[in-house]
PDB file of C-alpha atoms in Angstrom:
ATOM      1  CA  MET S   1     132.025  78.068  32.764  1.00 91.00           C
ATOM      2  CA  ARG S   2     133.522  78.808  29.347  1.00 91.00           C
ATOM      3  CA  GLY S   3     131.828  81.778  27.735  1.00 93.00           C
ATOM      4  CA  LYS S   4     130.445  82.992  31.085  1.00 97.00           C
ATOM      5  CA  THR S   5     131.265  86.279  32.780  1.00 98.00           C
ATOM      6  CA  CYS S   6     131.554  86.376  36.574  1.00 98.00           C
ATOM      7  CA  VAL S   7     131.946  89.314  38.940  1.00 98.00           C
ATOM      8  CA  VAL S   8     133.482  88.742  42.388  1.00 98.00           C
ATOM      9  CA  THR S   9     133.679  91.531  44.957  1.00 98.00           C
ATOM     10  CA  GLY S  10     136.278  91.631  47.718  1.00 95.00           C
ATOM     11  CA  ALA S  11     138.608  89.480  45.638  1.00 95.00           C
ATOM     12  CA  SER S  12     142.008  90.914  46.560  1.00 94.00           C
ATOM     13  CA  SER S  13     142.574  88.153  49.139  1.00 92.00           C
ATOM     14  CA  GLY S  14     140.941  85.354  51.099  1.00 91.00           C
ATOM     15  CA  ILE S  15     137.723  83.692  49.987  1.00 93.00           C
ATOM     16  CA  GLY S  16     137.111  86.165  47.197  1.00 95.00           C
ATOM     17  CA  LEU S  17     140.517  85.591  45.640  1.00 96.00           C
ATOM     18  CA  GLU S  18     140.121  81.807  45.805  1.00 96.00           C
ATOM     19  CA  THR S  19     136.652  82.039  44.263  1.00 97.00           C
ATOM     20  CA  ALA S  20     138.023  84.105  41.402  1.00 98.00           C
ATOM     21  CA  VAL S  21     140.883  81.662  40.820  1.00 98.00           C
ATOM     22  CA  ALA S  22     138.510  78.684  40.655  1.00 98.00           C
ATOM     23  CA  LEU S  23     136.083  80.395  38.274  1.00 98.00           C
ATOM     24  CA  ALA S  24     138.942  81.483  36.022  1.00 98.00           C
ATOM     25  CA  GLN S  25     140.342  77.937  36.055  1.00 98.00           C
ATOM     26  CA  ALA S  26     136.897  76.696  34.984  1.00 98.00           C
ATOM     27  CA  GLY S  27     137.091  78.921  31.912  1.00 98.00           C
ATOM     28  CA  ALA S  28     135.044  81.946  32.938  1.00 98.00           C
ATOM     29  CA  ARG S  29     135.958  85.534  32.232  1.00 98.00           C
ATOM     30  CA  VAL S  30     136.362  86.966  35.736  1.00 98.00           C
ATOM     31  CA  ALA S  31     136.017  90.587  36.798  1.00 98.00           C
ATOM     32  CA  ILE S  32     137.159  91.211  40.348  1.00 98.00           C
ATOM     33  CA  VAL S  33     136.333  94.238  42.468  1.00 98.00           C
ATOM     34  CA  CYS S  34     138.999  95.594  44.820  1.00 97.00           C
ATOM     35  CA  ARG S  35     139.271  98.663  47.012  1.00 95.00           C
ATOM     36  CA  THR S  36     142.466  99.993  45.408  1.00 96.00           C
ATOM     37  CA  ALA S  37     144.194  99.715  42.047  1.00 97.00           C
ATOM     38  CA  GLU S  38     147.317  98.379  43.745  1.00 96.00           C
ATOM     39  CA  LYS S  39     145.375  95.495  45.307  1.00 96.00           C
ATOM     40  CA  GLY S  40     143.551  94.868  42.051  1.00 97.00           C
ATOM     41  CA  GLU S  41     146.730  94.673  39.994  1.00 97.00           C
ATOM     42  CA  HIS S  42     148.360  92.311  42.468  1.00 96.00           C
ATOM     43  CA  ALA S  43     145.284  90.070  42.639  1.00 97.00           C
ATOM     44  CA  VAL S  44     144.886  89.891  38.857  1.00 98.00           C
ATOM     45  CA  LYS S  45     148.514  88.802  38.471  1.00 98.00           C
ATOM     46  CA  GLU S  46     148.050  86.059  41.062  1.00 97.00           C
ATOM     47  CA  ILE S  47     144.744  84.861  39.604  1.00 98.00           C
ATOM     48  CA  LYS S  48     146.181  84.746  36.082  1.00 98.00           C
ATOM     49  CA  ARG S  49     149.270  82.892  37.295  1.00 97.00           C
ATOM     50  CA  ARG S  50     147.366  80.297  39.285  1.00 97.00           C
ATOM     51  CA  SER S  51     144.488  79.791  36.856  1.00 97.00           C
ATOM     52  CA  GLN S  52     146.570  80.047  33.664  1.00 97.00           C
ATOM     53  CA  SER S  53     143.761  82.205  32.282  1.00 98.00           C
ATOM     54  CA  PRO S  54     144.414  85.575  30.639  1.00 97.00           C
ATOM     55  CA  ASP S  55     140.743  86.592  30.916  1.00 97.00           C
ATOM     56  CA  VAL S  56     140.862  88.320  34.299  1.00 98.00           C
ATOM     57  CA  LEU S  57     140.410  92.033  34.942  1.00 97.00           C
ATOM     58  CA  PHE S  58     139.765  94.299  37.876  1.00 97.00           C
ATOM     59  CA  PHE S  59     137.555  97.213  38.812  1.00 98.00           C
ATOM     60  CA  VAL S  60     138.226  99.611  41.675  1.00 98.00           C
ATOM     61  CA  ALA S  61     135.443 100.531  44.081  1.00 98.00           C
ATOM     62  CA  ASP S  62     135.115 101.496  47.723  1.00 97.00           C
ATOM     63  CA  LEU S  63     131.942  99.563  48.477  1.00 98.00           C
ATOM     64  CA  SER S  64     131.170 101.704  51.522  1.00 97.00           C
ATOM     65  CA  SER S  65     130.329 104.496  49.076  1.00 98.00           C
ATOM     66  CA  GLN S  66     127.038 104.340  47.209  1.00 98.00           C
ATOM     67  CA  ARG S  67     128.474 106.710  44.633  1.00 98.00           C
ATOM     68  CA  ALA S  68     131.275 104.217  44.030  1.00 98.00           C
ATOM     69  CA  VAL S  69     128.864 101.267  43.850  1.00 98.00           C
ATOM     70  CA  ARG S  70     126.804 103.110  41.235  1.00 98.00           C
ATOM     71  CA  ALA S  71     129.918 103.934  39.228  1.00 98.00           C
ATOM     72  CA  LEU S  72     131.027 100.299  39.441  1.00 98.00           C
ATOM     73  CA  ALA S  73     127.640  99.034  38.247  1.00 98.00           C
ATOM     74  CA  ALA S  74     127.715 101.481  35.344  1.00 98.00           C
ATOM     75  CA  GLN S  75     131.221 100.341  34.345  1.00 98.00           C
ATOM     76  CA  LEU S  76     130.250  96.663  34.534  1.00 98.00           C
ATOM     77  CA  ALA S  77     127.053  97.186  32.547  1.00 97.00           C
ATOM     78  CA  ALA S  78     128.967  99.137  29.905  1.00 96.00           C
ATOM     79  CA  GLY S  79     131.724  96.527  29.681  1.00 96.00           C
ATOM     80  CA  PHE S  80     129.547  93.433  29.698  1.00 96.00           C
ATOM     81  CA  PRO S  81     126.209  93.296  27.860  1.00 92.00           C
ATOM     82  CA  ARG S  82     125.341  90.255  29.975  1.00 95.00           C
ATOM     83  CA  LEU S  83     126.516  88.804  33.268  1.00 98.00           C
ATOM     84  CA  ASP S  84     126.240  85.190  34.324  1.00 98.00           C
ATOM     85  CA  VAL S  85     127.347  85.323  37.964  1.00 98.00           C
ATOM     86  CA  LEU S  86     127.586  87.985  40.650  1.00 98.00           C
ATOM     87  CA  VAL S  87     129.357  86.923  43.852  1.00 98.00           C
ATOM     88  CA  ASN S  88     128.833  89.490  46.600  1.00 98.00           C
ATOM     89  CA  ASN S  89     131.734  88.579  48.842  1.00 96.00           C
ATOM     90  CA  ALA S  90     133.249  91.801  50.214  1.00 94.00           C
ATOM     91  CA  GLY S  91     132.798  92.297  53.942  1.00 93.00           C
ATOM     92  CA  LEU S  92     134.287  93.713  57.099  1.00 93.00           C
ATOM     93  CA  MET S  93     133.991  93.897  60.871  1.00 89.00           C
ATOM     94  CA  LEU S  94     134.807  97.013  62.890  1.00 92.00           C
ATOM     95  CA  ALA S  95     135.500  97.611  66.552  1.00 88.00           C
ATOM     96  CA  GLU S  96     134.298 101.224  66.480  1.00 94.00           C
ATOM     97  CA  ARG S  97     131.266 102.868  64.937  1.00 96.00           C
ATOM     98  CA  VAL S  98     132.236 104.707  61.758  1.00 96.00           C
ATOM     99  CA  LEU S  99     129.909 106.445  59.320  1.00 97.00           C
ATOM    100  CA  THR S 100     130.343 106.401  55.550  1.00 97.00           C
ATOM    101  CA  GLU S 101     130.135 109.444  53.287  1.00 97.00           C
ATOM    102  CA  ASP S 102     126.430 108.597  52.949  1.00 97.00           C
ATOM    103  CA  GLY S 103     125.930 108.814  56.725  1.00 97.00           C
ATOM    104  CA  VAL S 104     125.457 105.049  57.087  1.00 97.00           C
ATOM    105  CA  GLU S 105     127.167 102.834  59.662  1.00 97.00           C
ATOM    106  CA  THR S 106     130.040 101.239  57.740  1.00 97.00           C
ATOM    107  CA  THR S 107     129.453  97.571  58.580  1.00 97.00           C
ATOM    108  CA  PHE S 108     125.844  97.792  57.429  1.00 98.00           C
ATOM    109  CA  ALA S 109     126.878  99.786  54.349  1.00 98.00           C
ATOM    110  CA  VAL S 110     129.572  97.390  53.123  1.00 98.00           C
ATOM    111  CA  ASN S 111     128.133  94.076  54.261  1.00 97.00           C
ATOM    112  CA  HIS S 112     124.509  94.648  53.270  1.00 98.00           C
ATOM    113  CA  LEU S 113     123.737  97.819  51.335  1.00 98.00           C
ATOM    114  CA  ALA S 114     126.547  97.239  48.827  1.00 98.00           C
ATOM    115  CA  TYR S 115     125.155  93.735  48.159  1.00 98.00           C
ATOM    116  CA  PHE S 116     121.655  95.151  47.817  1.00 98.00           C
ATOM    117  CA  LEU S 117     122.518  98.091  45.584  1.00 98.00           C
ATOM    118  CA  LEU S 118     124.934  96.259  43.287  1.00 98.00           C
ATOM    119  CA  ALA S 119     122.518  93.384  42.733  1.00 98.00           C
ATOM    120  CA  ARG S 120     119.655  95.784  42.027  1.00 98.00           C
ATOM    121  CA  LEU S 121     121.684  97.908  39.605  1.00 98.00           C
ATOM    122  CA  LEU S 122     123.052  94.856  37.763  1.00 98.00           C
ATOM    123  CA  GLU S 123     119.699  93.089  37.621  1.00 98.00           C
ATOM    124  CA  PRO S 124     119.021  93.996  33.940  1.00 97.00           C
ATOM    125  CA  THR S 125     122.485  92.751  32.940  1.00 98.00           C
ATOM    126  CA  LEU S 126     121.991  89.516  34.881  1.00 98.00           C
ATOM    127  CA  VAL S 127     118.539  88.984  33.369  1.00 98.00           C
ATOM    128  CA  ALA S 128     120.138  89.459  29.942  1.00 96.00           C
ATOM    129  CA  GLY S 129     122.522  86.635  30.839  1.00 94.00           C
ATOM    130  CA  ALA S 130     119.863  84.293  32.203  1.00 97.00           C
ATOM    131  CA  PRO S 131     120.166  81.670  33.445  1.00 97.00           C
ATOM    132  CA  ALA S 132     122.298  83.717  35.832  1.00 98.00           C
ATOM    133  CA  ARG S 133     123.224  83.483  39.506  1.00 98.00           C
ATOM    134  CA  ILE S 134     123.658  85.836  42.447  1.00 98.00           C
ATOM    135  CA  VAL S 135     125.684  84.420  45.332  1.00 98.00           C
ATOM    136  CA  ASN S 136     125.729  86.322  48.618  1.00 98.00           C
ATOM    137  CA  VAL S 137     128.392  85.383  51.164  1.00 97.00           C
ATOM    138  CA  ALA S 138     126.696  85.507  54.558  1.00 97.00           C
ATOM    139  CA  SER S 139     127.806  83.813  57.780  1.00 95.00           C
ATOM    140  CA  ARG S 140     126.550  81.575  60.538  1.00 94.00           C
ATOM    141  CA  ALA S 141     127.016  84.680  62.667  1.00 94.00           C
ATOM    142  CA  HIS S 142     123.565  85.677  61.400  1.00 96.00           C
ATOM    143  CA  GLU S 143     122.118  83.246  63.934  1.00 96.00           C
ATOM    144  CA  SER S 144     123.116  85.569  66.775  1.00 94.00           C
ATOM    145  CA  GLY S 145     121.934  88.673  64.957  1.00 96.00           C
ATOM    146  CA  THR S 146     118.659  90.544  64.852  1.00 97.00           C
ATOM    147  CA  LEU S 147     117.543  93.395  62.633  1.00 98.00           C
ATOM    148  CA  ARG S 148     117.135  96.334  64.987  1.00 97.00           C
ATOM    149  CA  PHE S 149     114.988  98.549  62.827  1.00 97.00           C
ATOM    150  CA  ASP S 150     114.754 101.115  65.595  1.00 96.00           C
ATOM    151  CA  ASP S 151     118.562 101.473  65.600  1.00 96.00           C
ATOM    152  CA  LEU S 152     120.084  99.862  62.484  1.00 96.00           C
ATOM    153  CA  MET S 153     123.035 102.249  62.594  1.00 96.00           C
ATOM    154  CA  GLY S 154     123.965 101.524  66.199  1.00 95.00           C
ATOM    155  CA  THR S 155     123.448 105.121  67.237  1.00 96.00           C
ATOM    156  CA  ARG S 156     122.372 104.359  70.779  1.00 93.00           C
ATOM    157  CA  ALA S 157     124.715 101.499  71.563  1.00 88.00           C
ATOM    158  CA  TYR S 158     127.334 100.222  69.128  1.00 93.00           C
ATOM    159  CA  ASP S 159     128.810  96.747  69.397  1.00 94.00           C
ATOM    160  CA  GLY S 160     131.091  95.560  66.594  1.00 93.00           C
ATOM    161  CA  TRP S 161     130.055  91.916  66.816  1.00 92.00           C
ATOM    162  CA  LYS S 162     126.344  92.714  66.976  1.00 95.00           C
ATOM    163  CA  ALA S 163     126.687  95.048  63.993  1.00 96.00           C
ATOM    164  CA  TYR S 164     128.423  92.282  62.041  1.00 95.00           C
ATOM    165  CA  ALA S 165     125.846  89.639  63.011  1.00 96.00           C
ATOM    166  CA  GLN S 166     123.034  92.014  62.053  1.00 98.00           C
ATOM    167  CA  SER S 167     124.607  92.637  58.640  1.00 98.00           C
ATOM    168  CA  LYS S 168     124.982  88.912  58.006  1.00 98.00           C
ATOM    169  CA  LEU S 169     121.340  88.338  58.936  1.00 98.00           C
ATOM    170  CA  ALA S 170     120.490  91.098  56.461  1.00 98.00           C
ATOM    171  CA  ASN S 171     122.384  89.119  53.797  1.00 98.00           C
ATOM    172  CA  VAL S 172     120.225  86.052  54.376  1.00 98.00           C
ATOM    173  CA  VAL S 173     116.929  87.955  54.604  1.00 98.00           C
ATOM    174  CA  PHE S 174     117.811  89.953  51.485  1.00 98.00           C
ATOM    175  CA  THR S 175     118.713  86.797  49.549  1.00 98.00           C
ATOM    176  CA  TYR S 176     115.368  85.170  50.288  1.00 98.00           C
ATOM    177  CA  GLU S 177     113.412  88.275  49.324  1.00 98.00           C
ATOM    178  CA  LEU S 178     115.519  88.835  46.213  1.00 98.00           C
ATOM    179  CA  ALA S 179     114.883  85.244  45.125  1.00 98.00           C
ATOM    180  CA  ARG S 180     111.139  85.776  45.484  1.00 98.00           C
ATOM    181  CA  ARG S 181     111.257  88.978  43.451  1.00 98.00           C
ATOM    182  CA  LEU S 182     113.437  87.418  40.731  1.00 98.00           C
ATOM    183  CA  ALA S 183     111.199  84.370  40.292  1.00 98.00           C
ATOM    184  CA  GLY S 184     110.515  83.800  36.610  1.00 97.00           C
ATOM    185  CA  THR S 185     113.435  85.913  35.365  1.00 98.00           C
ATOM    186  CA  GLY S 186     115.961  83.094  35.111  1.00 98.00           C
ATOM    187  CA  VAL S 187     118.168  84.718  37.762  1.00 98.00           C
ATOM    188  CA  THR S 188     118.649  82.831  41.019  1.00 98.00           C
ATOM    189  CA  ALA S 189     119.851  84.116  44.401  1.00 98.00           C
ATOM    190  CA  ASN S 190     121.415  82.009  47.138  1.00 98.00           C
ATOM    191  CA  CYS S 191     123.567  82.655  50.192  1.00 98.00           C
ATOM    192  CA  LEU S 192     126.046  80.710  52.256  1.00 98.00           C
ATOM    193  CA  HIS S 193     128.155  80.330  55.359  1.00 96.00           C
ATOM    194  CA  PRO S 194     131.779  79.786  54.237  1.00 92.00           C
ATOM    195  CA  GLY S 195     132.909  78.197  57.484  1.00 72.00           C
ATOM    196  CA  VAL S 196     135.141  79.703  60.131  1.00 62.00           C
ATOM    197  CA  VAL S 197     137.977  80.813  57.901  1.00 55.00           C
ATOM    198  CA  GLY S 198     141.339  82.346  58.736  1.00 47.00           C
ATOM    199  CA  THR S 199     140.964  85.498  56.604  1.00 49.00           C
ATOM    200  CA  ASN S 200     141.560  89.179  57.352  1.00 53.00           C
ATOM    201  CA  ILE S 201     137.922  90.023  58.070  1.00 50.00           C
ATOM    202  CA  GLY S 202     138.351  90.168  61.844  1.00 47.00           C
ATOM    203  CA  ASN S 203     141.554  92.238  61.837  1.00 52.00           C
ATOM    204  CA  ALA S 204     139.718  95.489  62.569  1.00 52.00           C
ATOM    205  CA  GLY S 205     137.064  93.879  64.750  1.00 53.00           C
ATOM    206  CA  PRO S 206     136.599  94.036  68.521  1.00 56.00           C
ATOM    207  CA  SER S 207     139.648  93.079  70.581  1.00 56.00           C
ATOM    208  CA  TRP S 208     138.061  89.859  71.842  1.00 37.00           C
ATOM    209  CA  ILE S 209     137.420  88.780  68.242  1.00 47.00           C
ATOM    210  CA  ARG S 210     141.036  89.495  67.268  1.00 45.00           C
ATOM    211  CA  PHE S 211     142.295  87.588  70.306  1.00 43.00           C
ATOM    212  CA  GLY S 212     139.992  84.645  69.603  1.00 43.00           C
ATOM    213  CA  ILE S 213     141.092  84.458  65.976  1.00 43.00           C
ATOM    214  CA  LYS S 214     144.732  84.521  67.019  1.00 48.00           C
ATOM    215  CA  LEU S 215     144.218  81.595  69.391  1.00 46.00           C
ATOM    216  CA  ALA S 216     142.078  79.614  66.957  1.00 46.00           C
ATOM    217  CA  ARG S 217     144.074  80.307  63.789  1.00 44.00           C
ATOM    218  CA  PRO S 218     145.759  76.864  63.691  1.00 49.00           C
ATOM    219  CA  PHE S 219     142.298  75.306  63.589  1.00 42.00           C
ATOM    220  CA  LEU S 220     140.605  77.650  61.121  1.00 50.00           C
ATOM    221  CA  LEU S 221     139.816  76.711  57.538  1.00 56.00           C
ATOM    222  CA  GLY S 222     142.100  77.919  54.812  1.00 67.00           C
ATOM    223  CA  SER S 223     140.705  80.353  52.258  1.00 74.00           C
ATOM    224  CA  ALA S 224     140.480  77.703  49.528  1.00 82.00           C
ATOM    225  CA  LYS S 225     138.239  75.493  51.659  1.00 89.00           C
ATOM    226  CA  GLY S 226     136.270  78.520  52.783  1.00 90.00           C
ATOM    227  CA  ALA S 227     135.585  79.409  49.156  1.00 94.00           C
ATOM    228  CA  ALA S 228     134.264  75.949  48.242  1.00 95.00           C
ATOM    229  CA  THR S 229     130.575  76.716  48.769  1.00 97.00           C
ATOM    230  CA  SER S 230     130.801  80.059  46.951  1.00 97.00           C
ATOM    231  CA  ILE S 231     132.393  78.282  43.977  1.00 98.00           C
ATOM    232  CA  TYR S 232     129.776  75.532  44.121  1.00 98.00           C
ATOM    233  CA  LEU S 233     126.862  77.971  44.082  1.00 98.00           C
ATOM    234  CA  ALA S 234     128.440  80.040  41.314  1.00 98.00           C
ATOM    235  CA  SER S 235     129.253  77.177  38.983  1.00 98.00           C
ATOM    236  CA  SER S 236     127.837  73.755  39.818  1.00 98.00           C
ATOM    237  CA  PRO S 237     125.107  72.296  37.585  1.00 97.00           C
ATOM    238  CA  GLU S 238     123.789  70.593  40.727  1.00 98.00           C
ATOM    239  CA  VAL S 239     122.229  73.880  41.893  1.00 98.00           C
ATOM    240  CA  GLU S 240     120.976  75.059  38.506  1.00 97.00           C
ATOM    241  CA  GLY S 241     117.583  76.669  39.161  1.00 97.00           C
ATOM    242  CA  ALA S 242     117.878  76.495  42.967  1.00 98.00           C
ATOM    243  CA  SER S 243     117.016  79.848  44.527  1.00 98.00           C
ATOM    244  CA  GLY S 244     116.277  81.385  47.893  1.00 98.00           C
ATOM    245  CA  LYS S 245     118.425  78.869  49.766  1.00 98.00           C
ATOM    246  CA  TYR S 246     121.105  78.995  52.462  1.00 98.00           C
ATOM    247  CA  PHE S 247     124.060  76.621  52.100  1.00 98.00           C
ATOM    248  CA  VAL S 248     126.770  75.338  54.425  1.00 97.00           C
ATOM    249  CA  ASP S 249     129.459  72.887  53.260  1.00 95.00           C
ATOM    250  CA  LEU S 250     127.834  72.519  49.826  1.00 97.00           C
ATOM    251  CA  ARG S 251     124.496  71.532  51.354  1.00 97.00           C
ATOM    252  CA  GLU S 252     121.270  73.403  51.922  1.00 98.00           C
ATOM    253  CA  ARG S 253     120.696  74.228  55.592  1.00 98.00           C
ATOM    254  CA  ARG S 254     118.036  75.970  57.620  1.00 98.00           C
ATOM    255  CA  SER S 255     118.912  79.510  58.659  1.00 98.00           C
ATOM    256  CA  SER S 256     117.643  81.378  61.728  1.00 98.00           C
ATOM    257  CA  ASP S 257     113.931  81.732  62.422  1.00 98.00           C
ATOM    258  CA  GLU S 258     114.025  85.499  61.939  1.00 98.00           C
ATOM    259  CA  SER S 259     115.481  85.094  58.453  1.00 98.00           C
ATOM    260  CA  TYR S 260     112.216  83.503  57.243  1.00 98.00           C
ATOM    261  CA  ASP S 261     109.953  86.280  58.538  1.00 98.00           C
ATOM    262  CA  ARG S 262     108.290  87.831  55.465  1.00 98.00           C
ATOM    263  CA  ALA S 263     107.391  90.999  57.382  1.00 98.00           C
ATOM    264  CA  VAL S 264     111.047  91.472  58.357  1.00 98.00           C
ATOM    265  CA  ALA S 265     112.076  90.904  54.734  1.00 98.00           C
ATOM    266  CA  ALA S 266     109.574  93.445  53.426  1.00 98.00           C
ATOM    267  CA  ARG S 267     110.715  96.031  55.929  1.00 98.00           C
ATOM    268  CA  LEU S 268     114.406  95.432  55.238  1.00 98.00           C
ATOM    269  CA  TRP S 269     113.786  95.821  51.515  1.00 98.00           C
ATOM    270  CA  GLU S 270     111.889  99.064  52.058  1.00 98.00           C
ATOM    271  CA  VAL S 271     114.551 100.484  54.366  1.00 98.00           C
ATOM    272  CA  SER S 272     117.347  99.425  51.989  1.00 98.00           C
ATOM    273  CA  GLU S 273     115.623 101.155  49.080  1.00 97.00           C
ATOM    274  CA  GLU S 274     115.239 104.301  51.152  1.00 97.00           C
ATOM    275  CA  LEU S 275     118.879 104.266  52.237  1.00 97.00           C
ATOM    276  CA  THR S 276     120.181 103.704  48.704  1.00 97.00           C
ATOM    277  CA  ASP S 277     117.486 105.269  46.523  1.00 87.00           C
ATOM    278  CA  ALA S 278     117.696 101.987  44.619  1.00 58.00           C
ATOM    279  CA  SER S 279     114.789 102.856  42.384  1.00 53.00           C
ATOM    280  CA  ARG S 280     117.112 105.387  40.706  1.00 57.00           C
ATOM    281  CA  ARG S 281     118.914 103.410  38.026  1.00 55.00           C
TER     282      ARG S 281
END
């Protein structure tokens, strides 16, 4: 990874932090994205200490805000004439329905639209770095999700788990469609299930999720193991050129039936463009 530049979102802790450490250890210049400067400074110190690499820096962005995502993309494009890897890792789960400043349900905004918009805005920079890779952290939770195009924002009936599962299905569907649209550019797009990991993602989720995590915590994967597939897809020569795939435990797996529906993918892309005005660079 020497000479390569990697961007990892949601890297202040958990899987994102471990991914950043591993990429820095492999010799890459790593730019992490954190919600606050305080978290970014702390994470950079830890990544530098553990990786023994000085080439780590942070950017601050609230990924629920499209304005912030656009500002982040502009800063990254200005700082790096080419990018080799984008790891869309940031995510959350909420118990209550909350709208962002853009009027979008927050789980859908952070877990899907931020992935979509950042990848689209950084596409020219990634193409300039080709062969380049986009890695989207999804979840096996997508298997219990469905894209409810008649109520994507949960206006009629909000359920924190269903909103999360829907957003993770969106990650998989988006990855497959992105891979098709990037064919021939030298930029690949893949997604993954990290495993059931003991991170902070469920801390603000529904009470039954918090209770379940508390009971299961002794049996959950650590963040380093949870990051293994992200690291593999971002750096391994074994997946050079592979695109439009879903991975679990370093191996390609079949995702849910709905995730392969081209009509669903086309509609999700159209809706995502409308919600983000992604055509506006």
